[in-house]
Short mmCIF file of C-alpha atoms and ligand atoms in Angstrom, two decimals:
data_model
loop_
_atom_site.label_atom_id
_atom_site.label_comp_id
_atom_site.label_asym_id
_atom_site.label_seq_id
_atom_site.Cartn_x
_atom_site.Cartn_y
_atom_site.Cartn_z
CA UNK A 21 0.00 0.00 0.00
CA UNK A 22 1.18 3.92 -0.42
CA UNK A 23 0.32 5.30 2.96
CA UNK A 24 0.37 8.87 3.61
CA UNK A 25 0.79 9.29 7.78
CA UNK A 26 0.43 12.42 9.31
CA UNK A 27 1.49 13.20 12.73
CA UNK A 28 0.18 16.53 14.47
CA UNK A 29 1.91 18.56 16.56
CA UNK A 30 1.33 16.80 20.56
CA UNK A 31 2.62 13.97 18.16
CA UNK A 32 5.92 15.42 17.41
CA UNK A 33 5.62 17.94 20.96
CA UNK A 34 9.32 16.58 21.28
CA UNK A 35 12.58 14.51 20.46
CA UNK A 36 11.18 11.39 22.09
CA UNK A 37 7.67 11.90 21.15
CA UNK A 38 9.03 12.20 17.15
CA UNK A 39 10.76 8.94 17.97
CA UNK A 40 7.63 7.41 19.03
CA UNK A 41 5.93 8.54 15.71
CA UNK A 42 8.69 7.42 13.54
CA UNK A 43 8.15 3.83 15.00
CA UNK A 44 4.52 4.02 13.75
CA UNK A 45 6.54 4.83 10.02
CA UNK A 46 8.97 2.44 10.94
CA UNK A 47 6.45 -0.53 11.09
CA UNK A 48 4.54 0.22 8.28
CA UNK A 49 7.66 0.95 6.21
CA UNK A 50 8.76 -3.02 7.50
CA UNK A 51 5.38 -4.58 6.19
CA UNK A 52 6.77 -3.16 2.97
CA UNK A 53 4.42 -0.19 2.95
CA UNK A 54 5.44 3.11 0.89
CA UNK A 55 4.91 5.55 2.85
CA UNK A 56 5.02 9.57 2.74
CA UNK A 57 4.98 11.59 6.22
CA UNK A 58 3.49 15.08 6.70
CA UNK A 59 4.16 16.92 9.82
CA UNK A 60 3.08 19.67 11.95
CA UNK A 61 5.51 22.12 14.02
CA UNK A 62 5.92 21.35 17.26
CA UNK A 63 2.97 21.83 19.80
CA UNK A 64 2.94 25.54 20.67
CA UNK A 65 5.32 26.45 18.42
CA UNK A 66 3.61 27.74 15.73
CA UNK A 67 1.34 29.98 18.37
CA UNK A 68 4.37 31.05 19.49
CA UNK A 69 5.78 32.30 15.85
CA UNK A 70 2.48 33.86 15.15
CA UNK A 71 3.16 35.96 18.69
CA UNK A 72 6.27 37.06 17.71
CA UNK A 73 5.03 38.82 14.35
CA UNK A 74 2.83 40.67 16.17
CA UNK A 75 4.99 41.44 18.57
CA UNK A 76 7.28 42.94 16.20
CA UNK A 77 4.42 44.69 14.01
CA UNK A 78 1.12 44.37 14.89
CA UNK A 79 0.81 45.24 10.78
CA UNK A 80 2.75 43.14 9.36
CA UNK A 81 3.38 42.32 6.06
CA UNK A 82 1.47 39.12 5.45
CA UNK A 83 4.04 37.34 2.90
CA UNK A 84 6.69 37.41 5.97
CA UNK A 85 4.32 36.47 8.42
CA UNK A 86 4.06 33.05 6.45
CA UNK A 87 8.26 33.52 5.62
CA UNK A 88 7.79 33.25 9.57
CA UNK A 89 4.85 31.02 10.97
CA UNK A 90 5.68 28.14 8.41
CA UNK A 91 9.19 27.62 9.87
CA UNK A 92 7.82 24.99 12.90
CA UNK A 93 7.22 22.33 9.87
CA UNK A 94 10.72 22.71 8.56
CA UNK A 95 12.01 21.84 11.65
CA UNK A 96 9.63 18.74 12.69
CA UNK A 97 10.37 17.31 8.93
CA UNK A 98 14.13 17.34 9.10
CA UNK A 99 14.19 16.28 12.78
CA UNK A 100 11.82 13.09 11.62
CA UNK A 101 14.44 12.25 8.48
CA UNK A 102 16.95 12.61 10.65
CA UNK A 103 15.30 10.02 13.30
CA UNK A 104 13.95 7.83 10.52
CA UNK A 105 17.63 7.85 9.10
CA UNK A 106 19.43 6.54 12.28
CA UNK A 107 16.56 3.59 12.38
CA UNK A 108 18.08 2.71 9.42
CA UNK A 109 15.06 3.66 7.15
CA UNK A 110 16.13 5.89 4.55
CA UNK A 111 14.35 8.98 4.16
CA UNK A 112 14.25 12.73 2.61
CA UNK A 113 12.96 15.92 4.32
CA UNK A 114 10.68 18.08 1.37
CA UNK A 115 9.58 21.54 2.12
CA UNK A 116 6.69 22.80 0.10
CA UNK A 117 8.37 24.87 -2.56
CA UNK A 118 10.81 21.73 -2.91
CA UNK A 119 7.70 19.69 -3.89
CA UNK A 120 6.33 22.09 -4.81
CA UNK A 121 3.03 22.39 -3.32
CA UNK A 122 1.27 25.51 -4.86
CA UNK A 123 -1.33 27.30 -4.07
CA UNK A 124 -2.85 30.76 -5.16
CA UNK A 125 -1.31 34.16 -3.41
CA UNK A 126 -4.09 34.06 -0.43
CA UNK A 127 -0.92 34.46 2.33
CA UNK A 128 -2.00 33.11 5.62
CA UNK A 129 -5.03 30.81 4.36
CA UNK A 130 -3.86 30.01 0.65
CA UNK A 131 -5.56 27.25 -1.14
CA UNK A 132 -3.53 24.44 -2.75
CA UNK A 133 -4.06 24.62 -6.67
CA UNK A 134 -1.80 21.89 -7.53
CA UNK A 135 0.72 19.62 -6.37
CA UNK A 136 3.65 18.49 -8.94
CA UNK A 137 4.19 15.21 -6.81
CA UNK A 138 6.51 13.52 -9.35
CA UNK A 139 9.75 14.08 -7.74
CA UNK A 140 8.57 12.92 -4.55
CA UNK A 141 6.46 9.71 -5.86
CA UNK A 142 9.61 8.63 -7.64
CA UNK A 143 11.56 8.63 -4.34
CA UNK A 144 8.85 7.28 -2.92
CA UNK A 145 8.84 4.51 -4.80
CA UNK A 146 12.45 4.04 -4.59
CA UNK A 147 12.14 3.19 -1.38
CA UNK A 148 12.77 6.60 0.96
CA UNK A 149 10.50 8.03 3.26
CA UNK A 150 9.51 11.64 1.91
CA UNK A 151 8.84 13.55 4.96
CA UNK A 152 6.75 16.81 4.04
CA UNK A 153 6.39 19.81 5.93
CA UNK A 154 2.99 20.62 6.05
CA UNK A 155 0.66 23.43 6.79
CA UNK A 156 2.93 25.22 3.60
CA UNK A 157 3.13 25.86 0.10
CA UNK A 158 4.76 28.62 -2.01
CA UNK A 159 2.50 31.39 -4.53
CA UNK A 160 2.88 31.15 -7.92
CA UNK A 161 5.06 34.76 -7.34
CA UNK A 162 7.47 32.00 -5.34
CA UNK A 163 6.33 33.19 -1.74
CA UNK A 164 5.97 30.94 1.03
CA UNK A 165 2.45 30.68 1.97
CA UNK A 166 0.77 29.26 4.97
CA UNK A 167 -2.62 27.19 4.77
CA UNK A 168 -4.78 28.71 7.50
CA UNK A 169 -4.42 27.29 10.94
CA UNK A 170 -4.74 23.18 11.01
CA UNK A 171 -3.59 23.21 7.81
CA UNK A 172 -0.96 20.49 7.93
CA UNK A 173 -3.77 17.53 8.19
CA UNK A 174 -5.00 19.68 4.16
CA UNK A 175 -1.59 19.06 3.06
CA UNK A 176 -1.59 15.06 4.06
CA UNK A 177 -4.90 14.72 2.63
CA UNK A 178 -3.83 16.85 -0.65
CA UNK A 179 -0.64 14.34 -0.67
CA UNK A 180 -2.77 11.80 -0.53
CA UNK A 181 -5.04 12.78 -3.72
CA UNK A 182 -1.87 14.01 -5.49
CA UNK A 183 0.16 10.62 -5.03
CA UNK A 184 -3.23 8.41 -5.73
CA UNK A 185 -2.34 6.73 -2.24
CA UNK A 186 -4.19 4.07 -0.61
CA UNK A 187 -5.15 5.86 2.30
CA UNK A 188 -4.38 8.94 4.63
CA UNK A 189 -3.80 8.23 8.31
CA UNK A 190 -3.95 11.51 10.76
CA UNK A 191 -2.32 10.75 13.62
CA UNK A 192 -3.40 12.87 17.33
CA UNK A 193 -3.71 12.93 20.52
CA UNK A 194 -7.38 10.69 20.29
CA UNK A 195 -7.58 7.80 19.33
CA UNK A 196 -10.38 8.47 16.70
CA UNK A 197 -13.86 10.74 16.39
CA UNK A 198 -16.05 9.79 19.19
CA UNK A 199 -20.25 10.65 19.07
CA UNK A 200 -19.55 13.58 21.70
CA UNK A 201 -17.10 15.19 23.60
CA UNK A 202 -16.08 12.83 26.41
CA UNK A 203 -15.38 15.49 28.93
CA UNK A 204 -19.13 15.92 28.83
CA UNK A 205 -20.37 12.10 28.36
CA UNK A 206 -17.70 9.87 29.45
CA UNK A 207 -19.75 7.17 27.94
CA UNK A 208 -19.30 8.46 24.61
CA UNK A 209 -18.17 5.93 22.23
CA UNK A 210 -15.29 6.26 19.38
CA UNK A 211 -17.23 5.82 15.50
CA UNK A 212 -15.33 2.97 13.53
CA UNK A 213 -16.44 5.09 10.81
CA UNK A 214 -17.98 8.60 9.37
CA UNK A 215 -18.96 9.82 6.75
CA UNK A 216 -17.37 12.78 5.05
CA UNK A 217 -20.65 14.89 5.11
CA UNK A 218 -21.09 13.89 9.03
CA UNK A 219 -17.49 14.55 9.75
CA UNK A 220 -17.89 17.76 7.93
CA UNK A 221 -20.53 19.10 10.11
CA UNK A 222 -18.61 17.75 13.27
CA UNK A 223 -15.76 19.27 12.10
CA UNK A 224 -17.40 22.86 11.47
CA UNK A 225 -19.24 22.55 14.63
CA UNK A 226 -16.22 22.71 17.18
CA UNK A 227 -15.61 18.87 16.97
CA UNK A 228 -11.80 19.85 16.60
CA UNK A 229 -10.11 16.41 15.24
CA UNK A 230 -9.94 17.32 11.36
CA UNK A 231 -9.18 21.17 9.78
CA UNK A 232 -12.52 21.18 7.90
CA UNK A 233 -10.81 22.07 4.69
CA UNK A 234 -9.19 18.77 4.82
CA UNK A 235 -12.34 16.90 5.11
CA UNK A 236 -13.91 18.75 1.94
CA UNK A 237 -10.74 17.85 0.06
CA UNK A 238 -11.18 14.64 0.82
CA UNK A 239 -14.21 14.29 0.21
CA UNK A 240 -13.96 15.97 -3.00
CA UNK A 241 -11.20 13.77 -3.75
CA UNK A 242 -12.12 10.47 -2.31
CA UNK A 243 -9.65 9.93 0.22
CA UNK A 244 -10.12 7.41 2.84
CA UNK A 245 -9.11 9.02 6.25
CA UNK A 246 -7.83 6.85 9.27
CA UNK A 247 -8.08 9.19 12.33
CA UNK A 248 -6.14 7.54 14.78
CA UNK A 249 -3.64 8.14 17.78
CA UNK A 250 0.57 8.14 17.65
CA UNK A 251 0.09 7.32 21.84
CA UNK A 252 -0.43 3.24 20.87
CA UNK A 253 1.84 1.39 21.60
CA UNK A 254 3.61 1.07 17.87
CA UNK A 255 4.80 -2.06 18.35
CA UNK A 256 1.24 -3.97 19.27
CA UNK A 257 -0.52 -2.34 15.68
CA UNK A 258 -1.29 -4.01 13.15
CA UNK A 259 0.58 -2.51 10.01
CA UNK A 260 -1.76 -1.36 7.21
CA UNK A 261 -3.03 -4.25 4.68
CA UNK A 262 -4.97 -3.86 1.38
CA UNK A 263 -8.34 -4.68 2.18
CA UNK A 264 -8.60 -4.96 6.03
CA UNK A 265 -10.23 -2.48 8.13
CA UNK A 266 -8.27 -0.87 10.64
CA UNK A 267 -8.73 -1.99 14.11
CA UNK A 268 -8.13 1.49 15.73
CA UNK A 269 -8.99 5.15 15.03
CA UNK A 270 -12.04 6.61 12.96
CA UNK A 271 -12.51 6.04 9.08
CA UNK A 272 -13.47 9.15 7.37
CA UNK A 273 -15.00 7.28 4.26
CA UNK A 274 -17.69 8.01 1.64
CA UNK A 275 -21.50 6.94 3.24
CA UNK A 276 -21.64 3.60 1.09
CA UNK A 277 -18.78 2.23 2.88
CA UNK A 278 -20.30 3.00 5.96
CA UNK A 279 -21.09 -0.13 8.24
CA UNK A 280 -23.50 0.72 10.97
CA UNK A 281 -26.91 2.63 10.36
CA UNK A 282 -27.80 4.99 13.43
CA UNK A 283 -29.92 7.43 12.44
CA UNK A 284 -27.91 9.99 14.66
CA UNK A 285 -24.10 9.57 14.45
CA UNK A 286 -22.74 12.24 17.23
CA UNK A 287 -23.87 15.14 18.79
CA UNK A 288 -21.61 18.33 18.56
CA UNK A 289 -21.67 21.53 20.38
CA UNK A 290 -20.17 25.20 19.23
CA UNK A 291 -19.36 27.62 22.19
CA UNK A 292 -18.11 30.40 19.80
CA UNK A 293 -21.21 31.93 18.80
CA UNK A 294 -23.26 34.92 19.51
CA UNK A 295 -26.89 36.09 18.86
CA UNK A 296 -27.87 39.30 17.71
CA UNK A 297 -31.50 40.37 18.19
CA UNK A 298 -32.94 43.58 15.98
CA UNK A 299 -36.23 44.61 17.76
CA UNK A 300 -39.06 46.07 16.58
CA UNK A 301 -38.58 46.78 12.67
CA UNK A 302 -40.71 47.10 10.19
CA UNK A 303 -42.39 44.28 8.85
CA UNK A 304 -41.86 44.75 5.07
CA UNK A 305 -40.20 43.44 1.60
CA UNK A 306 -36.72 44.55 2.05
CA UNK A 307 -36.14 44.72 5.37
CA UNK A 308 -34.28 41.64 5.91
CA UNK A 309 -32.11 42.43 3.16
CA UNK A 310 -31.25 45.79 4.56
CA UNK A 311 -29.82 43.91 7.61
CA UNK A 312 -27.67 41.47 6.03
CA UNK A 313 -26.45 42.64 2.94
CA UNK A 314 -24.39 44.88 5.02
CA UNK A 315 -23.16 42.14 6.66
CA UNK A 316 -21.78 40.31 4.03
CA UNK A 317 -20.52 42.83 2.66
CA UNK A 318 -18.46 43.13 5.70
CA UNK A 319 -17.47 39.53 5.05
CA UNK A 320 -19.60 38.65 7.96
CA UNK A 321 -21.13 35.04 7.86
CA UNK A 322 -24.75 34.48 9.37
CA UNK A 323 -25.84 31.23 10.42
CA UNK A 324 -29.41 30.60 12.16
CA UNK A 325 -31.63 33.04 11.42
CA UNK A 326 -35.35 33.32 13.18
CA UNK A 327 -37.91 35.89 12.74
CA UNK A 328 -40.34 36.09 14.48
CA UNK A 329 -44.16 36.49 13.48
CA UNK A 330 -45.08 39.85 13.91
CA UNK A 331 -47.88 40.92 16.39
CA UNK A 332 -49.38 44.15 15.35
CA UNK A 333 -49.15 43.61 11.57
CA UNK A 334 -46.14 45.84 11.25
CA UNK A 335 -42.77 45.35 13.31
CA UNK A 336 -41.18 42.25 13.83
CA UNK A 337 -38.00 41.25 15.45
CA UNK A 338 -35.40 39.01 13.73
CA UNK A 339 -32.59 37.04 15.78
CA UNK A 340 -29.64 35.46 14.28
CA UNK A 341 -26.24 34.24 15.25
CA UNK A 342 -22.55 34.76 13.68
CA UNK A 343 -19.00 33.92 15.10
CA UNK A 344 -18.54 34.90 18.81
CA UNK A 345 -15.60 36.90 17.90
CA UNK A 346 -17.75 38.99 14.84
CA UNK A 347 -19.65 40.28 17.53
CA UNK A 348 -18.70 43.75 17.77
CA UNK A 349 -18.04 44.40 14.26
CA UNK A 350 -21.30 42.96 13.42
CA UNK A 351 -23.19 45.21 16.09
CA UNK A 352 -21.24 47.96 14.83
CA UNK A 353 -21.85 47.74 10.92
CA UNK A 354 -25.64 47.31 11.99
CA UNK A 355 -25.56 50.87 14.11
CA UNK A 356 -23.87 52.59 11.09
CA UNK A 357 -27.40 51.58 8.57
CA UNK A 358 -29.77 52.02 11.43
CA UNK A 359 -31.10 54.86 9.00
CA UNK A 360 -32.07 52.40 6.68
CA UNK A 361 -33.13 49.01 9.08
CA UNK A 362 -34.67 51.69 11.96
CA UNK A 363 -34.61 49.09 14.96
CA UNK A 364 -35.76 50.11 17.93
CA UNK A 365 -32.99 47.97 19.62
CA UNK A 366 -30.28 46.06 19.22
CA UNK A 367 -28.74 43.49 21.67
CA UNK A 368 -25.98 40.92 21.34
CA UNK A 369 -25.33 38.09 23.91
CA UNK A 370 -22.33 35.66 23.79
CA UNK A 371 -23.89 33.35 26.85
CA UNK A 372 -24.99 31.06 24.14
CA UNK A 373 -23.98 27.60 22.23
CA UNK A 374 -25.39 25.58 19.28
CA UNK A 375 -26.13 22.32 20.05
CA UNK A 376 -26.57 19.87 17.09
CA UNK A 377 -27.92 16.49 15.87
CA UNK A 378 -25.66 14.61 12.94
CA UNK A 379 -26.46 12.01 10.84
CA UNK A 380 -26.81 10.94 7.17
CA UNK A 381 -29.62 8.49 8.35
CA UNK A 382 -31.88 11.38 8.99
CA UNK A 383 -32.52 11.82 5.06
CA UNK A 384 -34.72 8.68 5.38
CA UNK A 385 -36.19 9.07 8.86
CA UNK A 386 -38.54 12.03 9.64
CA UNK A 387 -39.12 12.52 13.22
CA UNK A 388 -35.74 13.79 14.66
CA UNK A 389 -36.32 17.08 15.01
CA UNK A 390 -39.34 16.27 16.77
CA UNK A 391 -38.00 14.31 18.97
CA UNK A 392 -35.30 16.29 19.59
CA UNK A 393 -37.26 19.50 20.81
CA UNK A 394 -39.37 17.24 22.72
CA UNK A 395 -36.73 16.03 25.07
CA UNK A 396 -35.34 19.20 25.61
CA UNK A 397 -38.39 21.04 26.98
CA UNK A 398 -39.06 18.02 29.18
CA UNK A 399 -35.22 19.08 30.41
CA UNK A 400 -37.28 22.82 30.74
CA UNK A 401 -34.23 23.99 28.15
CA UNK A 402 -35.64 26.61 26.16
CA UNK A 403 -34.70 27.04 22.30
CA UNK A 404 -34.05 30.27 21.09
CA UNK A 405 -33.21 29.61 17.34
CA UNK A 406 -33.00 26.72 14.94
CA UNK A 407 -31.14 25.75 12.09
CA UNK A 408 -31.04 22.60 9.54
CA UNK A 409 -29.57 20.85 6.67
CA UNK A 410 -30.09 17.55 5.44
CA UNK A 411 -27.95 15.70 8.04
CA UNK A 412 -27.97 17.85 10.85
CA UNK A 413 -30.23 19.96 13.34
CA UNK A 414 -29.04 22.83 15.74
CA UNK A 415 -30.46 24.43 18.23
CA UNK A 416 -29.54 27.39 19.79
CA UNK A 417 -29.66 27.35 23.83
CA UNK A 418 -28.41 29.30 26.67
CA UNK A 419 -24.47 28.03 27.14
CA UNK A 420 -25.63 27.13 31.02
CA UNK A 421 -27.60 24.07 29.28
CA UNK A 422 -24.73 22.94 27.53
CA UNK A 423 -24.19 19.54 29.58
CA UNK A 424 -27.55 18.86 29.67
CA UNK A 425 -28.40 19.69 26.27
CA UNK A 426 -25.42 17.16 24.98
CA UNK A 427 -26.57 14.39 27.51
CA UNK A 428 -29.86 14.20 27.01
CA UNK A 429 -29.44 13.93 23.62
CA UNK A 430 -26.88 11.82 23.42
CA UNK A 431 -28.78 9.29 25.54
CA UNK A 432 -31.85 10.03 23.47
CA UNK A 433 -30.73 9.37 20.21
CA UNK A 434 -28.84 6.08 21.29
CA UNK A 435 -25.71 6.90 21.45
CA UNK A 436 -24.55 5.92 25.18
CA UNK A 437 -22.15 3.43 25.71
CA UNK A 438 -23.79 -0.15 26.36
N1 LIG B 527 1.32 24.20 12.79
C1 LIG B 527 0.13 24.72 12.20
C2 LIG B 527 -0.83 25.19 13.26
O1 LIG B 527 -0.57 25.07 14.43
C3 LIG B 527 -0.50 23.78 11.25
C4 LIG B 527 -0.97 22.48 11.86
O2 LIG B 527 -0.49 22.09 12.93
O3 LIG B 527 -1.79 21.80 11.26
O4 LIG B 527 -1.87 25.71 12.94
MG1 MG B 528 -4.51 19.85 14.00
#
């Protein structure tokens, strides 16, 4: 098999830690695996990079910000050659412009537009390890760019389209994606598998395993993902074989691989978020729009949005939520057209969280939401907006209910640990 194995930054936090993740390489590379490696920096280290630009210019010029913040992967990938090398496993450190990795001029969150992985597959194949740094690429102007924050586990998977490879293991600190949280259910249980479109939405809703980016690429691209943890014990797993599911860890996979049918598949909670609430305004074509074109024209992204029916005939009050941290800006873009939307007040409150419902099974079962709101009032938590796709219903709740909310629903849907 061609492997790509990614290890994240706890996973290469230090010298002995990288040893412990070149083992993993190590035994896959002895079952006569090929195998490429993408890295992270160091845990910390690239917060602590992204501190120092600021610290020397809170202004700075974005193409050395990246010249600076995409350093921690250059070390990580020649400290893992180096440790591969003295097990005796032959292996090559490749930076992205060495590969090159490119991706359009967007510095600090470009997007990869195409990987020339020729030079690498050909050492691949000749038997060294090619140990990427991920997390960067370089502009078609020749710039170093960085790939937003996370970014190294969008490189792995991009590695893994690029060099048509059998699979694309992420290595963390868990040992796969689990229905909930376990600090709030302990009995939460680890998924053998997810879909993409499920992991997506766990992924976007605070479920922090996966950059989302990398699940949409991988998805796009039909990678199988192997979420798994570099903390086993290398020596008892089983190295990767055609054909056999892994034992450990999460598959990321497309739905028709998918082996179990629950109609819910985890339940996922966002703390960043903040609802707005514009009061009494006029209940007319146009009024709506007058709020959030504004807003995203400001590049400001809305998600629920509930307005409510309006009593008198004529005002109405419309609540919605964005990113906790878009809060001000939001409020204040609002204040500066309050000639045109005329509320008679505006409030924003942070002391809230989206609590959601997953699962591709819910395209052939009506009933969930139903059930859903159902349990919640008989836990007396009130909902103060909703939101829904296909394969997934949030509800907006006070961010006091946010135990309660998760547990009851966990245990409603079926989810508990036997
Ligand atoms: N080192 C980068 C970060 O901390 C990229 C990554 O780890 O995925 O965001
Ligand atoms: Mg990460």
């Amino acid at each position: 098999m061609l492997l790509v194995m990614k290890f994240g930054g706890t996973s290469v936090a230090d010298i002995e830690r990288i040893r412990n993740s070149a083992q993993h390489v190590k035994r896959e590379v002895d079952a006569g695996n090929r195998v490429a490696v993408a890295v992270s920096a160091m845990a910390g280290h690239t917060n602590q990079l992204v501190s120092w630009t600021r610290e020397a210019f809170p202004e700075y010029d974005p193409r050395e910000y990246d010249a600076v913040v995409s350093s921690g992967e250059q070390i990580t990938a020649g400290l893992m050659a180096i440790i591969l090398q003295s097990m005796g496993i032959p292996a090559r450190s490749w930076q992205g412009w060495q590969i090159p990795l490119v991706t359009d001029a967007s510095h600090g969150v470009a997007r990869i537009d195409r990987i020339d992985g020729q030079a690498m597959l050909e050492s691949v194949n000749g038997g060294e390890v090619a140990v990427v740094a991920g997390f960067q690429g370089v502009s078609p102007g020749n710039r170093i760019t960085t790939l937003g924050r996370g970014g190294s586990d969008t490189t792995a998977v991009a590695l893994a389209a690029a060099l048509n490879a059998d699979r694309c293991d992420i290595y963390t600190d868990v040992d796969g994606v689990y229905t909930t949280d376990p600090r709030i259910v302990p009995g939460a249980r680890r998924l053998p598998r997810i879909s993409y479109e499920e992991m997506l939405e766990m992924a976007s809703l605070g479920a922090k395993v996966l950059q989302t980016r990398s699940v949409e690429l991988a998805m796009a691209r039909g990678v199988r993902v192997q979420v798994r943890s570099s903390f086993d014990n290398p020596d008892v797993c089983e190295p990767a074989r055609a054909g056999l599911a892994e034992k450990r860890g999460t598959l990321v996979c497309d739905e028709t691989d998918m082996l179990e049918h629950h109609v819910v598949s985890g339940i996922a909670y966002a703390k960043d978020e903040a609802k707005i609430m514009v009061l009494k305004i006029e209940d007319k074509p146009g009024v709506a729009a007058s709020i959030f074109m504004p807003l995203a024209d400001a590049n400001i992204n809305v998600d629920m949005i509930v307005q409510n029916l309006s009593e008198d005939g004529r005002t109405t009050d419309l609540t919605f939520t964005v990113a906790a941290g878009e809060l001000p800006r939001a409020l204040q873009v609002l204040r500066d057209r309050q000639d045109d939307i005329r509320f008679s007040e505006l409030r924003g409150d942070t002391d809230v969280v989206k609590v959601s419902v997953i699962g591709v099974g819910m395209r052939s079962h009506a009933g969930v939401a139903a059930k859903m709101f159902h349990a919640l009032a008989e836990k007396q938590i009130n909902i103060q907006a909703i939101s829904t796709s296909e394969i997934k219903i949030s509800v907006l709740v006070s961010a006091a209910h946010t135990e309660a909310a998760v547990r009851t629903l966990h245990s409603l849907f079926g989810l508990d640990q036997s």
